[in-house]
PDB file of C-alpha atoms in Angstrom:
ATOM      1  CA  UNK A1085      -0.910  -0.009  12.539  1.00 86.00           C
ATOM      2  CA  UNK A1086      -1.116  -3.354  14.559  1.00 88.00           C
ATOM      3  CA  UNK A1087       0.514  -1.645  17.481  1.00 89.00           C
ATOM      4  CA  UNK A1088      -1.987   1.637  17.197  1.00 91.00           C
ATOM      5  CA  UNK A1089      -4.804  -0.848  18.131  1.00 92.00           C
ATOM      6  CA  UNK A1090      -3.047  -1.136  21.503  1.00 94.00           C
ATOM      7  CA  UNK A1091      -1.130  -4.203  20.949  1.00 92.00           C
ATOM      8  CA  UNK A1092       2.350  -4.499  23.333  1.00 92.00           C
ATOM      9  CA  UNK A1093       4.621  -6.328  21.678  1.00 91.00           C
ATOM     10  CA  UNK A1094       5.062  -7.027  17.616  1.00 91.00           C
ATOM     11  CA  UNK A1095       7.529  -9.732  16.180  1.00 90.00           C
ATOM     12  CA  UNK A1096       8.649 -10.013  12.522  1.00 90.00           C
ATOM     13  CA  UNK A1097      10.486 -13.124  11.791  1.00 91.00           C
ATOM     14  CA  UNK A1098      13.428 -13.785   9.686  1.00 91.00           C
ATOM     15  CA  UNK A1099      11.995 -15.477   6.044  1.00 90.00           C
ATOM     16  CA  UNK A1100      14.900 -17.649   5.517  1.00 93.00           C
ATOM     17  CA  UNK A1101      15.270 -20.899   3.152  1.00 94.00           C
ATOM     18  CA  UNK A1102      15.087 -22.684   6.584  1.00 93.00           C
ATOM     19  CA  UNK A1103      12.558 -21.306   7.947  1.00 94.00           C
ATOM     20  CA  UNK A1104      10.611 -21.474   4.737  1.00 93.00           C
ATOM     21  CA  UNK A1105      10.769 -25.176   4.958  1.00 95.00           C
ATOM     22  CA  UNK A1106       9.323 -25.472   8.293  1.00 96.00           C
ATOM     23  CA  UNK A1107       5.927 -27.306   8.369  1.00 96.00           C
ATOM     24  CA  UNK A1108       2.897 -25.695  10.231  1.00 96.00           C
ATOM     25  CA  UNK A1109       3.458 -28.519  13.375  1.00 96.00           C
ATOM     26  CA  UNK A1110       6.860 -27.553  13.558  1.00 96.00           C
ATOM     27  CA  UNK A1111       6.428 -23.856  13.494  1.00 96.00           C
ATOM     28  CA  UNK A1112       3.322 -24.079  16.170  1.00 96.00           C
ATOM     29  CA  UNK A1113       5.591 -26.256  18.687  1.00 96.00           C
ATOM     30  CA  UNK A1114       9.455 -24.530  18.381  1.00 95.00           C
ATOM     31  CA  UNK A1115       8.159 -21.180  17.207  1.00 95.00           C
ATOM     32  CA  UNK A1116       5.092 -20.220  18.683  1.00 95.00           C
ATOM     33  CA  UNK A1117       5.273 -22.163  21.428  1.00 95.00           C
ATOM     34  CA  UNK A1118       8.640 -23.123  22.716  1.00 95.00           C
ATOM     35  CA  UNK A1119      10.026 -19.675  21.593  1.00 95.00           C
ATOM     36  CA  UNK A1120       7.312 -16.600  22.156  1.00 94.00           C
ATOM     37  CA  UNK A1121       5.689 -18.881  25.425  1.00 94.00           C
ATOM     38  CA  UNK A1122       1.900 -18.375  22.991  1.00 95.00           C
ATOM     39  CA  UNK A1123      -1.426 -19.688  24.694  1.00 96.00           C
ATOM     40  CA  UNK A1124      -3.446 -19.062  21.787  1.00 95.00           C
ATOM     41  CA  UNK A1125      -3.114 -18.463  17.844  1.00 94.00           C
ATOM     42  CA  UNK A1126      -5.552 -16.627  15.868  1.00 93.00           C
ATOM     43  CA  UNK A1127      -6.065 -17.742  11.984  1.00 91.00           C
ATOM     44  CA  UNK A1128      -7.812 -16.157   9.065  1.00 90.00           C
ATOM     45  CA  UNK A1129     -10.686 -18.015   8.488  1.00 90.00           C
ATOM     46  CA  UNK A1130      -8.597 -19.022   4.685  1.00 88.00           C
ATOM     47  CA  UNK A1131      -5.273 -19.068   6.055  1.00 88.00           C
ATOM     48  CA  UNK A1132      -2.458 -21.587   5.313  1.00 91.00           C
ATOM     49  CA  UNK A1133       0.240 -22.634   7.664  1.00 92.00           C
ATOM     50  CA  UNK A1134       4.127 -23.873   6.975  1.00 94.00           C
ATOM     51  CA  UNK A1135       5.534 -25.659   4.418  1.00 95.00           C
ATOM     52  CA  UNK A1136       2.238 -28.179   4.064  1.00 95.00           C
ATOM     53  CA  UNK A1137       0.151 -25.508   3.862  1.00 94.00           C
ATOM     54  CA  UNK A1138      -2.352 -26.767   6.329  1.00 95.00           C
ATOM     55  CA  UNK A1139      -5.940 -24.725   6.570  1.00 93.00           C
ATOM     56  CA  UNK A1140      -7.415 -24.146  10.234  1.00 92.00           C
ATOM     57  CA  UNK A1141      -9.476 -27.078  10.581  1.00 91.00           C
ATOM     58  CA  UNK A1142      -6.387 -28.899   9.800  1.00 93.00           C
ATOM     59  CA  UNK A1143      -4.318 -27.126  13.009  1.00 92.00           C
ATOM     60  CA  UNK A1144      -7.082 -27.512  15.198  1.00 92.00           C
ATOM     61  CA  UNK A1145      -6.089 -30.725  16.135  1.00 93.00           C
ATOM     62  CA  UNK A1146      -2.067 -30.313  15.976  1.00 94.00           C
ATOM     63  CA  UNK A1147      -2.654 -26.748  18.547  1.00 94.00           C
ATOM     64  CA  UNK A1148      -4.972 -28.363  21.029  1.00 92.00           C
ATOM     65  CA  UNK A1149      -2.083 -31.407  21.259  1.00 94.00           C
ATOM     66  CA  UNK A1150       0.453 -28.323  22.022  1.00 95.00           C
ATOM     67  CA  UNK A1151      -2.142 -26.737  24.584  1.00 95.00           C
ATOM     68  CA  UNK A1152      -2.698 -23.412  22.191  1.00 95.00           C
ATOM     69  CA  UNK A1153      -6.247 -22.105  22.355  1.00 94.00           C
ATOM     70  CA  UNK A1154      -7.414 -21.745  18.395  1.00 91.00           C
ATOM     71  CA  UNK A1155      -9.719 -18.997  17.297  1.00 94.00           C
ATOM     72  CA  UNK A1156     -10.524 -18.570  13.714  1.00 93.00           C
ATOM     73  CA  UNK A1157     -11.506 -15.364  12.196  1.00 93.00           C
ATOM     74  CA  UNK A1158     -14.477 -15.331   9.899  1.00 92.00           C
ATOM     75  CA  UNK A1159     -13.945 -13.278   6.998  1.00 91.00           C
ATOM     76  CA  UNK A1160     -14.574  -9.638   6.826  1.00 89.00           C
ATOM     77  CA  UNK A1161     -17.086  -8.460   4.361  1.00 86.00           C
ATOM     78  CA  UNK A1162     -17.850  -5.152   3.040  1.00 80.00           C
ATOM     79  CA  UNK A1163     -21.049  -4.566   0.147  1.00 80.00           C
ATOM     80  CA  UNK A1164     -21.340  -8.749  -0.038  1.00 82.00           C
ATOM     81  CA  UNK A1165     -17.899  -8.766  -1.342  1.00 86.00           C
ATOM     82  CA  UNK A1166     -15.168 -10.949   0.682  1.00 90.00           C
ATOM     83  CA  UNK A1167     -12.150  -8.693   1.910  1.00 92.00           C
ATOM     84  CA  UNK A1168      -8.566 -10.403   0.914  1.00 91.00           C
ATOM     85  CA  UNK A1169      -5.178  -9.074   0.336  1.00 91.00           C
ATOM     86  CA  UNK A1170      -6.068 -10.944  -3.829  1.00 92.00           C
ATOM     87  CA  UNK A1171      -8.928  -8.556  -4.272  1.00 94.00           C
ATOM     88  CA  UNK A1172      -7.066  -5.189  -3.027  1.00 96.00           C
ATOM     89  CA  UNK A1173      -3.725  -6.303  -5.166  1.00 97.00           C
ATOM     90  CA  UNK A1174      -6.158  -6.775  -8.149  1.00 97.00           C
ATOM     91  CA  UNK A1175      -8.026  -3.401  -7.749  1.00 97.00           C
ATOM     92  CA  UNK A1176      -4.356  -1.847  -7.391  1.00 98.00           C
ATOM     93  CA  UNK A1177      -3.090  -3.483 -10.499  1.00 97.00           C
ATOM     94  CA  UNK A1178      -5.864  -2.219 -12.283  1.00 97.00           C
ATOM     95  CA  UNK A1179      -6.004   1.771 -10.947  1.00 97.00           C
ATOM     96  CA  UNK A1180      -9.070   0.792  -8.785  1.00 97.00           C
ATOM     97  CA  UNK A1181      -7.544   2.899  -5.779  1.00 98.00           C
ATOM     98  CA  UNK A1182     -11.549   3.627  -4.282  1.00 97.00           C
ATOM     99  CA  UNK A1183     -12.373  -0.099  -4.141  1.00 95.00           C
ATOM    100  CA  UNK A1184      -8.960  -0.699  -2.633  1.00 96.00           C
ATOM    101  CA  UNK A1185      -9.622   2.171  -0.113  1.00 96.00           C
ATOM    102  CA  UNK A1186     -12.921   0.555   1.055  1.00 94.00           C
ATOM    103  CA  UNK A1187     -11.499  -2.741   1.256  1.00 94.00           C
ATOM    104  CA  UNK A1188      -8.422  -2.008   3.652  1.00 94.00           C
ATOM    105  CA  UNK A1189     -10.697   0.856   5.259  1.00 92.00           C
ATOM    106  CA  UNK A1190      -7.728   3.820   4.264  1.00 95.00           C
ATOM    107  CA  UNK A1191      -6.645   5.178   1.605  1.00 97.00           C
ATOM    108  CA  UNK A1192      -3.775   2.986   0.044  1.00 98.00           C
ATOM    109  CA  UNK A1193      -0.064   5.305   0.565  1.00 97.00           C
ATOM    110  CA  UNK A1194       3.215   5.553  -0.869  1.00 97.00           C
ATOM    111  CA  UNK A1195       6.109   6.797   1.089  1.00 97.00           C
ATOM    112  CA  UNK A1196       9.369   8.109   0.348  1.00 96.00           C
ATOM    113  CA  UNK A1197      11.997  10.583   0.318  1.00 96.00           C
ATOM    114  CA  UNK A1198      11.672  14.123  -2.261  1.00 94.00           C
ATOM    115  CA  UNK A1199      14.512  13.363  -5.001  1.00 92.00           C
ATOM    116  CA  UNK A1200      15.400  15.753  -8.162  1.00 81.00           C
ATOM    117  CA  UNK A1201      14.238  15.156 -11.103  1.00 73.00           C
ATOM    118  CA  UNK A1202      14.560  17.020 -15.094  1.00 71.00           C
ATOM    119  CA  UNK A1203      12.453  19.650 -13.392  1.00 64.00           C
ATOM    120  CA  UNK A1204      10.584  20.102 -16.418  1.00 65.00           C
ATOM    121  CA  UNK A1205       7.155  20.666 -14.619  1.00 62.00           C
ATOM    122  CA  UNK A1206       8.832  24.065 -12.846  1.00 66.00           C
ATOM    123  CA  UNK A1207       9.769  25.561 -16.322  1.00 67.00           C
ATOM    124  CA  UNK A1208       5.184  25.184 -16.893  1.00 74.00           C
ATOM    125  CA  UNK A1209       4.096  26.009 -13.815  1.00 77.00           C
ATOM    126  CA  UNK A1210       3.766  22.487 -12.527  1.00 86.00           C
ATOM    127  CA  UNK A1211       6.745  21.567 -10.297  1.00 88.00           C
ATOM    128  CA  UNK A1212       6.501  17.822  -9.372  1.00 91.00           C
ATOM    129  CA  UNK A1213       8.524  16.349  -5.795  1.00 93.00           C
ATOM    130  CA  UNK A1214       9.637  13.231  -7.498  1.00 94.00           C
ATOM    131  CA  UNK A1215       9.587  10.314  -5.251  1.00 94.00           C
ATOM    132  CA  UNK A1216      12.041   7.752  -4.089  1.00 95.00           C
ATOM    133  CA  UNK A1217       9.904   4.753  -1.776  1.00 96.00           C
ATOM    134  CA  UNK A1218      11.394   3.523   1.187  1.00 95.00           C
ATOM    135  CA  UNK A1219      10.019   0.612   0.298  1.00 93.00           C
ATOM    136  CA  UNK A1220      10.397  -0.653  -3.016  1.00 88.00           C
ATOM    137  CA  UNK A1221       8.509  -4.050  -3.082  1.00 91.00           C
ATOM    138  CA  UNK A1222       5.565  -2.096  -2.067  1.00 94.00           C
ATOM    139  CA  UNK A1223       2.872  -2.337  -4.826  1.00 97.00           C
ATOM    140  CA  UNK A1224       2.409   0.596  -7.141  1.00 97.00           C
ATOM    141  CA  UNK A1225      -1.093   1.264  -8.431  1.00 98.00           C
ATOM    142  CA  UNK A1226      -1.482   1.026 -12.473  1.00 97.00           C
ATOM    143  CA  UNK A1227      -0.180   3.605 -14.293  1.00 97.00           C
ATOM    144  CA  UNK A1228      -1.853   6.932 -14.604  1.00 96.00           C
ATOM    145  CA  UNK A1229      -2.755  10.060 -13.248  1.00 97.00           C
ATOM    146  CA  UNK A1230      -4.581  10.302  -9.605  1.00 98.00           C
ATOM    147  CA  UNK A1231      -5.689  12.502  -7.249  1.00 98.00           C
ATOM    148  CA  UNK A1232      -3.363  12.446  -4.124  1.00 98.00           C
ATOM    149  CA  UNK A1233      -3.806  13.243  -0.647  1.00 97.00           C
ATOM    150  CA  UNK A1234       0.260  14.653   0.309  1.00 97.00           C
ATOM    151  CA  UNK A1235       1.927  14.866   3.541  1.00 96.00           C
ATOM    152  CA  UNK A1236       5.202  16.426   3.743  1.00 95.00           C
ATOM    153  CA  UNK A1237       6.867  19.212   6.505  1.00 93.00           C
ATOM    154  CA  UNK A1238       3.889  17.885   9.052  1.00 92.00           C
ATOM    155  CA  UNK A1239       0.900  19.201   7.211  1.00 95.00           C
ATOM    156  CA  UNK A1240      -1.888  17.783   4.743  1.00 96.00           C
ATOM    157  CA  UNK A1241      -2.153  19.454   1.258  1.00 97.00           C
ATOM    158  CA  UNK A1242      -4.115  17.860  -2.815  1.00 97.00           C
ATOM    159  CA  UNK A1243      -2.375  17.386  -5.493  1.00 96.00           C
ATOM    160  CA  UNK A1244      -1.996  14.706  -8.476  1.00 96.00           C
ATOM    161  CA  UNK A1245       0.180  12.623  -9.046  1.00 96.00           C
ATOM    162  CA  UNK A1246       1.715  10.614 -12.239  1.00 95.00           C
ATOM    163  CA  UNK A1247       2.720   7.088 -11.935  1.00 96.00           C
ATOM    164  CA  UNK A1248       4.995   5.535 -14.666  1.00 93.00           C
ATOM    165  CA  UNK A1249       8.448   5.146 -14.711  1.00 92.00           C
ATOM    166  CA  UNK A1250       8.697   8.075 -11.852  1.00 93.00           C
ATOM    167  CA  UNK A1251       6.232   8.625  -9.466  1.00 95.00           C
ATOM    168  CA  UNK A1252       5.795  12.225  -9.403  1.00 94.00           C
ATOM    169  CA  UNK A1253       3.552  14.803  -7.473  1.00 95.00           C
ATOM    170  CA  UNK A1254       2.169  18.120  -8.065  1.00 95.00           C
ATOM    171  CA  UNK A1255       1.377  19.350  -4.790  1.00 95.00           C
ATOM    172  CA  UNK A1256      -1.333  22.237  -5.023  1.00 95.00           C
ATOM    173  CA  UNK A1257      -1.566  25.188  -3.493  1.00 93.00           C
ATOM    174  CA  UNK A1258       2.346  25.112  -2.507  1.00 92.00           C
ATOM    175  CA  UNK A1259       5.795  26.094  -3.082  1.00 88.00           C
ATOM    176  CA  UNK A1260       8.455  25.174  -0.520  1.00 89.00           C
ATOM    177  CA  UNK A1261      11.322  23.372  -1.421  1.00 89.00           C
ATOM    178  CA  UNK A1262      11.284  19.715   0.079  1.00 91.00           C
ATOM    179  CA  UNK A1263      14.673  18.224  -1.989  1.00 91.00           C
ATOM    180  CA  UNK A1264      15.594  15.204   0.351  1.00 92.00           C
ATOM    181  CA  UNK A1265      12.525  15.216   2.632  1.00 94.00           C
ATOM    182  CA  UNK A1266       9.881  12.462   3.545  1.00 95.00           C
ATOM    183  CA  UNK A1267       6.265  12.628   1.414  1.00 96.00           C
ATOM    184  CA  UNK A1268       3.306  10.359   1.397  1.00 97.00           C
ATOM    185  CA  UNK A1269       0.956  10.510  -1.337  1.00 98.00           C
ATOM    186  CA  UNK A1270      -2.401   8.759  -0.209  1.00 98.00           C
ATOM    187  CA  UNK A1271      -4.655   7.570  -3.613  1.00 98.00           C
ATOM    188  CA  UNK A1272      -8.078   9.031  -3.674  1.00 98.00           C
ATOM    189  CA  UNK A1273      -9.164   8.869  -6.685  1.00 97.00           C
ATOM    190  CA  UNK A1274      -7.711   7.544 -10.946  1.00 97.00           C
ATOM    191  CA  UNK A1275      -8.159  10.283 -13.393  1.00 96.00           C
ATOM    192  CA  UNK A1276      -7.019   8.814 -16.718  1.00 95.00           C
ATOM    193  CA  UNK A1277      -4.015   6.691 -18.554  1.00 94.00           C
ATOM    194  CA  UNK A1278      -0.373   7.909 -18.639  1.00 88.00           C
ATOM    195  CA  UNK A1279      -0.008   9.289 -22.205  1.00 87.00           C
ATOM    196  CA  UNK A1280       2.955  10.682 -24.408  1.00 87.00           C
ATOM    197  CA  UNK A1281       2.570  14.172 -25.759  1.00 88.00           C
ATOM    198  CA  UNK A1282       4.191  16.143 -28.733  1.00 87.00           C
ATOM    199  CA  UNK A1283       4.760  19.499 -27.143  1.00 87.00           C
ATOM    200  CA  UNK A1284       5.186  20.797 -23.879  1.00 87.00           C
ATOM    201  CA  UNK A1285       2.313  23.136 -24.883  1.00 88.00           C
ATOM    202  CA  UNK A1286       0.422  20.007 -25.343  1.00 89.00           C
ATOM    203  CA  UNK A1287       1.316  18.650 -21.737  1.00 89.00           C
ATOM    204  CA  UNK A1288       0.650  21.506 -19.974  1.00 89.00           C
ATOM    205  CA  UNK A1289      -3.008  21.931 -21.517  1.00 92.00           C
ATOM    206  CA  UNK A1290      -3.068  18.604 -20.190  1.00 91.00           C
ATOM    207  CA  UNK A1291      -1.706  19.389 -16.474  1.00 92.00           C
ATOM    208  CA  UNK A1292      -4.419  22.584 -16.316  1.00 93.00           C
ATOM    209  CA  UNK A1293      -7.745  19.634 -17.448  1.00 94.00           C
ATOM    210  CA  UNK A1294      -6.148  17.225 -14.787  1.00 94.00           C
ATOM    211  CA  UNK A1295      -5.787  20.018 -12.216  1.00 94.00           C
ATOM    212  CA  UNK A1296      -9.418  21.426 -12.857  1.00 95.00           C
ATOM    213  CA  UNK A1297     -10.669  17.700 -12.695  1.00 95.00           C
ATOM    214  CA  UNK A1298      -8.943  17.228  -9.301  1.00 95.00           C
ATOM    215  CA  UNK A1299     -10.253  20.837  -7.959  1.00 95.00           C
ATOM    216  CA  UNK A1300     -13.784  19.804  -9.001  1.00 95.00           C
ATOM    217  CA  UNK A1301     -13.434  16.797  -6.870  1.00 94.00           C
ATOM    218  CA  UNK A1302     -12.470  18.303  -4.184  1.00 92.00           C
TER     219      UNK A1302
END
């Protein structure tokens, strides 16, 4: 995303115990500046720096001794409510995928590869592409039911999709077979709680309220 805004050149450094331990003057002088050659840093208007944890006003004067230009990003707002990474994990945690979608300005994703599952959703009418992430320390919205943009075989379909302890799709309107391939699920939009059911009659009268919900919405 960073480098879709036009930007050259993106560096992720190593998070090691050593590196960890490095206060915000020594990270500014050997990293920043002795290593990458930096003129200027630019810090979140909240942000906290190395091992002290030092806020911006508190770098100013330790940057301008090592000759780096400091510019300090006010905070982004959207409806008079503060944007930070705290307030999108908490609408996440608690299934609150719209306020999470205006507050990072997309719709939050999963990604992963197409895995098999008990294939019980085939034998109703509901086959589900279960999915394995690529990144597993990604956050997973609450549990429940959603509606789900789906991108798989380079085109856009709806569908909804259960998390709890699978995340599983129903991809509407479709029936190729995508065992092994790459899916994202975008959330749009939380339908209701995960739930246990006594029948398989019962969960597929379920499936056909959630899929008339999701049509509606669309």
């Amino acid at each position: 995303m960073i480098k879709s805004l036009g930007v050259d050149r993106v560096e992720v450094l190593d998070f090691s115990k050593d590196f960890a331990k490095m206060d915000a003057e020594s990270y500014l002088r050997d990293i920043v500046k002795a290593r990458y050659g930096a003129t200027a840093v630019f810090l979140g208007y909240d942000n906290r720096l190395g091992s002290d944890t030092l806020l911006p006003t508190e770098l100013e004067p330790i940057a301008r001794r090592l000759a780096l230009e400091v510019v300090i990003v006010p905070p982004a707002s959207f409806s008079d409510m503060v944007v930070s990474s705290t307030k999108i994990r908490k609408a996440l945690d608690q299934g609150e995928v719209e306020l999470a979608a205006r507050l990072l300005g997309y719709d939050y994703s999963l990604k992963g590869a197409v895995v098999s599952g008990k294939q019980l959703g085939r034998t109703i009418g509901f086959p589900t592409a279960n999915m394995r992430l690529y990144d597993p320390l990604k956050l997973i919205p609450k549990r429940g039911v959603y509606l789900c943009g789906v991108e798989t075989l380079g085109h856009r379909y709806f569908g909804m999709t259960n998390v709890g302890d699978i995340i599983e799709t129903h991809i509407f309107d479709f029936k190729e077979n995508i065992y092994g391939l790459d899916l994202s699920i975008q959330f749009k939009k939380r339908l209701r709680d995960g739930k246990r059911f006594n029948s398989v009659d019962e969960l597929k009268e379920q499936l056909l309220i959630d899929e008339e919900a999701c049509r509606a919405l669309l």
